[in-house]
GROMACS .gro file of C-alpha atoms in nm:
model
  223
    1MET     CA    1  10.134   7.169   8.655
    2THR     CA    2  10.251   6.897   8.459
    3SER     CA    3  10.004   6.794   8.160
    4PRO     CA    4   9.854   6.447   8.179
    5PRO     CA    5  10.048   6.120   8.026
    6ARG     CA    6   9.821   6.092   7.717
    7ALA     CA    7   9.831   6.498   7.671
    8ARG     CA    8  10.192   6.452   7.637
    9ALA     CA    9  10.235   6.156   7.403
   10LEU     CA   10   9.997   6.327   7.200
   11ALA     CA   11  10.192   6.608   7.163
   12ASP     CA   12  10.461   6.439   7.065
   13GLY     CA   13  10.326   6.367   6.768
   14ALA     CA   14   9.939   6.239   6.742
   15ASP     CA   15   9.672   6.490   6.604
   16LEU     CA   16   9.506   6.581   6.916
   17ARG     CA   17   9.255   6.759   6.781
   18GLU     CA   18   9.135   6.443   6.585
   19HIS     CA   19   9.219   6.237   6.936
   20LEU     CA   20   8.954   6.494   7.124
   21ILE     CA   21   8.706   6.408   6.806
   22THR     CA   22   8.766   6.072   6.812
   23VAL     CA   23   8.670   6.071   7.211
   24THR     CA   24   8.399   6.280   7.180
   25ALA     CA   25   8.215   6.059   6.923
   26ARG     CA   26   8.283   5.795   7.112
   27LEU     CA   27   8.104   5.931   7.431
   28LEU     CA   28   7.813   6.042   7.202
   29ALA     CA   29   7.811   5.688   7.100
   30ASP     CA   30   7.769   5.559   7.440
   31GLY     CA   31   7.540   5.766   7.611
   32GLY     CA   32   7.442   6.027   7.366
   33LEU     CA   33   7.441   6.417   7.411
   34GLU     CA   34   7.294   6.447   7.764
   35GLY     CA   35   7.548   6.542   8.048
   36LEU     CA   36   7.845   6.536   7.781
   37THR     CA   37   8.032   6.826   7.922
   38THR     CA   38   8.367   6.947   7.829
   39ARG     CA   39   8.520   6.842   8.158
   40ARG     CA   40   8.390   6.496   8.125
   41ILE     CA   41   8.530   6.499   7.741
   42ALA     CA   42   8.870   6.637   7.882
   43ARG     CA   43   8.888   6.361   8.129
   44ALA     CA   44   8.838   6.064   7.884
   45ALA     CA   45   9.071   6.207   7.651
   46GLY     CA   46   9.350   6.241   7.938
   47VAL     CA   47   9.398   6.612   7.899
   48ALA     CA   48   9.349   6.920   8.091
   49ASP     CA   49   9.043   7.071   8.035
   50GLY     CA   50   9.175   7.435   7.877
   51VAL     CA   51   9.347   7.194   7.618
   52LEU     CA   52   8.974   7.145   7.433
   53TYR     CA   53   8.994   7.542   7.364
   54ASN     CA   54   9.322   7.505   7.202
   55HIS     CA   55   9.149   7.340   6.922
   56PHE     CA   56   8.807   7.454   6.919
   57ALA     CA   57   8.622   7.777   6.950
   58ASP     CA   58   8.381   7.658   7.194
   59ARG     CA   59   8.201   7.357   7.359
   60ASP     CA   60   7.954   7.325   7.021
   61ASP     CA   61   8.226   7.356   6.807
   62LEU     CA   62   8.376   7.004   6.984
   63ILE     CA   63   8.057   6.839   7.021
   64LEU     CA   64   7.956   6.926   6.644
   65ALA     CA   65   8.285   6.760   6.547
   66GLY     CA   66   8.192   6.459   6.743
   67LEU     CA   67   7.850   6.432   6.615
   68LEU     CA   68   7.970   6.434   6.284
   69ALA     CA   69   8.207   6.199   6.304
   70HIS     CA   70   7.950   5.950   6.480
   71ALA     CA   71   7.715   5.978   6.190
   72THR     CA   72   7.993   5.950   5.957
   73ALA     CA   73   8.083   5.648   6.096
   74VAL     CA   74   7.718   5.493   6.106
   75THR     CA   75   7.656   5.588   5.737
   76ASP     CA   76   8.023   5.444   5.657
   77ALA     CA   77   7.897   5.114   5.817
   78PHE     CA   78   7.574   5.133   5.671
   79LYS     CA   79   7.752   5.138   5.301
   80THR     CA   80   7.965   4.827   5.395
   81SER     CA   81   7.668   4.646   5.519
   82CYS     CA   82   7.471   4.678   5.230
   83PRO     CA   83   7.434   4.337   5.068
   84GLN     CA   84   7.592   4.179   4.733
   85PRO     CA   85   7.369   4.208   4.485
   86GLY     CA   86   7.324   3.866   4.331
   87SER     CA   87   7.389   3.657   4.637
   88GLY     CA   88   7.104   3.494   4.855
   89THR     CA   89   6.758   3.588   4.803
   90LEU     CA   90   6.594   3.916   4.730
   91GLU     CA   91   6.418   3.902   5.069
   92HIS     CA   92   6.660   3.827   5.271
   93ASN     CA   93   6.876   4.074   5.122
   94LEU     CA   94   6.581   4.341   5.156
   95SER     CA   95   6.585   4.201   5.515
   96GLU     CA   96   6.954   4.316   5.583
   97LEU     CA   97   6.872   4.602   5.426
   98ALA     CA   98   6.606   4.708   5.625
   99ASN     CA   99   6.785   4.609   5.946
  100ALA     CA  100   7.091   4.803   5.868
  101LEU     CA  101   6.866   5.127   5.773
  102LEU     CA  102   6.689   5.064   6.098
  103THR     CA  103   7.050   5.090   6.290
  104VAL     CA  104   7.071   5.402   6.098
  105TRP     CA  105   6.762   5.568   6.191
  106ARG     CA  106   6.771   5.464   6.584
  107THR     CA  107   7.140   5.623   6.599
  108LEU     CA  108   7.067   5.933   6.399
  109LEU     CA  109   6.740   5.960   6.645
  110VAL     CA  110   6.905   5.945   6.979
  111LEU     CA  111   7.136   6.189   6.833
  112PHE     CA  112   6.864   6.445   6.675
  113ALA     CA  113   6.679   6.393   6.995
  114GLY     CA  114   6.966   6.525   7.218
  115LEU     CA  115   6.967   6.822   7.006
  116ILE     CA  116   6.616   6.948   7.111
  117GLY     CA  117   6.625   7.298   7.211
  118LYS     CA  118   6.977   7.338   7.078
  119ARG     CA  119   6.831   7.501   6.760
  120ALA     CA  120   7.191   7.671   6.601
  121LEU     CA  121   7.367   7.343   6.729
  122LEU     CA  122   7.087   7.152   6.526
  123ALA     CA  123   7.096   7.380   6.252
  124ARG     CA  124   7.459   7.377   6.191
  125LEU     CA  125   7.464   6.961   6.210
  126VAL     CA  126   7.167   6.919   5.926
  127GLU     CA  127   7.408   7.178   5.710
  128GLN     CA  128   7.716   6.960   5.773
  129LEU     CA  129   7.556   6.650   5.731
  130HIS     CA  130   7.459   6.755   5.366
  131THR     CA  131   7.816   6.833   5.271
  132PRO     CA  132   7.930   6.602   4.998
  133ALA     CA  133   8.188   6.467   5.234
  134ILE     CA  134   7.928   6.292   5.441
  135GLY     CA  135   7.586   6.265   5.172
  136GLY     CA  136   7.384   6.265   5.472
  137PRO     CA  137   7.033   6.110   5.373
  138ASP     CA  138   7.076   6.130   5.022
  139GLN     CA  139   7.431   5.876   5.016
  140ILE     CA  140   7.197   5.646   5.228
  141ILE     CA  141   6.885   5.610   5.003
  142ARG     CA  142   7.187   5.614   4.706
  143SER     CA  143   7.300   5.309   4.849
  144VAL     CA  144   6.984   5.161   4.849
  145HIS     CA  145   6.898   5.261   4.491
  146ASP     CA  146   7.224   5.138   4.370
  147TYR     CA  147   7.182   4.801   4.492
  148LEU     CA  148   6.829   4.757   4.382
  149GLN     CA  149   6.939   4.879   4.036
  150ALA     CA  150   7.230   4.628   4.031
  151GLU     CA  151   6.962   4.353   4.122
  152GLN     CA  152   6.763   4.487   3.824
  153ARG     CA  153   7.052   4.472   3.533
  154LEU     CA  154   7.123   4.103   3.692
  155GLY     CA  155   6.742   4.033   3.617
  156ARG     CA  156   6.629   3.945   3.960
  157ILE     CA  157   6.427   4.176   3.935
  158ASP     CA  158   6.162   4.257   3.680
  159ALA     CA  159   6.256   4.504   3.431
  160ASP     CA  160   5.949   4.718   3.485
  161ALA     CA  161   5.923   4.677   3.878
  162PRO     CA  162   5.912   4.989   4.028
  163ALA     CA  163   6.253   4.967   4.208
  164HIS     CA  164   6.253   5.329   4.247
  165ILE     CA  165   5.990   5.334   4.435
  166VAL     CA  166   6.069   5.023   4.633
  167GLY     CA  167   6.369   5.178   4.738
  168ILE     CA  168   6.210   5.508   4.873
  169MET     CA  169   5.955   5.285   5.073
  170LEU     CA  170   6.174   5.093   5.224
  171PHE     CA  171   6.375   5.397   5.306
  172ALA     CA  172   6.041   5.593   5.469
  173ILE     CA  173   5.926   5.285   5.666
  174THR     CA  174   6.226   5.212   5.865
  175GLN     CA  175   6.268   5.567   5.958
  176LEU     CA  176   5.894   5.537   6.079
  177GLN     CA  177   5.939   5.235   6.224
  178ALA     CA  178   6.251   5.341   6.423
  179LEU     CA  179   6.074   5.656   6.547
  180VAL     CA  180   5.749   5.484   6.647
  181THR     CA  181   5.969   5.221   6.862
  182GLN     CA  182   6.180   5.494   6.981
  183LEU     CA  183   5.837   5.691   7.108
  184ARG     CA  184   5.698   5.349   7.231
  185ALA     CA  185   5.943   5.207   7.447
  186PRO     CA  186   6.327   5.272   7.361
  187ASP     CA  187   6.464   4.962   7.526
  188THR     CA  188   6.244   4.754   7.290
  189SER     CA  189   6.477   4.435   7.110
  190THR     CA  190   6.594   4.506   6.741
  191SER     CA  191   6.419   4.181   6.697
  192THR     CA  192   6.037   4.325   6.762
  193GLU     CA  193   6.168   4.615   6.517
  194THR     CA  194   6.291   4.315   6.267
  195GLU     CA  195   5.970   4.124   6.315
  196ALA     CA  196   5.734   4.432   6.237
  197ILE     CA  197   5.949   4.506   5.934
  198ALA     CA  198   5.910   4.157   5.769
  199PRO     CA  199   5.576   4.139   5.638
  200ILE     CA  200   5.655   4.480   5.470
  201VAL     CA  201   5.990   4.323   5.337
  202SER     CA  202   5.736   4.045   5.206
  203PHE     CA  203   5.493   4.294   5.027
  204LEU     CA  204   5.827   4.486   4.870
  205VAL     CA  205   5.936   4.183   4.724
  206ALA     CA  206   5.642   4.089   4.598
  207ASN     CA  207   5.596   4.394   4.352
  208LEU     CA  208   5.958   4.359   4.272
  209THR     CA  209   5.945   4.003   4.153
  210ASP     CA  210   5.710   3.688   3.997
  211PRO     CA  211   5.645   3.522   4.327
  212HIS     CA  212   5.705   3.198   4.147
  213ASP     CA  213   6.088   3.252   4.098
  214GLN     CA  214   6.166   3.540   4.368
  215GLY     CA  215   6.525   3.629   4.345
  216ALA     CA  216   6.629   3.379   4.093
  217PRO     CA  217   6.819   3.480   3.809
  218LYS     CA  218   6.604   3.559   3.494
  219ARG     CA  219   6.692   3.469   3.105
  220VAL     CA  220   6.758   3.857   2.950
  221GLN     CA  221   6.605   3.860   2.619
  222ARG     CA  222   6.799   3.956   2.332
  223GLY     CA  223   6.672   4.138   2.039
   0.00000   0.00000   0.00000
C-alpha cells in the first residue's frame, strides 16, 4: 500500500516529526484532549497510522509533545501581547494585561482538565513546562513584573508603590477568575470576564499611582 500524498511530500524534505507535533497541537487547541486518538491525528496529518510510532514511543509521547507546543504558543503569544511601557494609561494597560492573562489561563485550564485521571502524563507536562525553554508560570509572572518595573522606572508608577505585590495579585486574580468562569459556565463570553475583572484593575491602579495623575509621567527628583 502506498503512503498518503502528504506523507510522501514530507518524506522528501519536511520534518515529519515536527509536522505531527504541529497537527496534534492544533487539534488540542481546537477541541482539547477528549477523543483525540492516534488515528484522528494520523488522518489530520495525512499519514498512515503506524507512521506516528516511527517518531514517538507511544500515544502519550506524541500528546505530550503536542501539549507542550500548544502551551508554548500560548505563553509566547502572551509575551508579545504585553503592553508597551509608557504608552496609553496604566488602567488601560493593566486591563490589556489582565485580558492576556485570562486567555492564558483559559487555555491551560482546558488542557489540564483533559489530563484529570492521567497523573503520569500530567506530571510529565508540568515538569516540561518548567524547563528553561518554556519557563512555565514563572515566565508569565516575570513578564508582568518586567512591565510594572519598566513603568516604575519611567515614573508612571510611584517609586514606593508595591508594584511587585500588584503583579502577583493580577497574576493570581486572573487565574481564579478563569477557574471560576470555567466551573460556573464554560461558554461564558470573554466580555463577562473582562467586566468582572475591571473593578479589580481599578483597585490595583489606585495602589500604584496618585489617582489625580494616573498614568501620567512624573518628574524624577534628582539629588
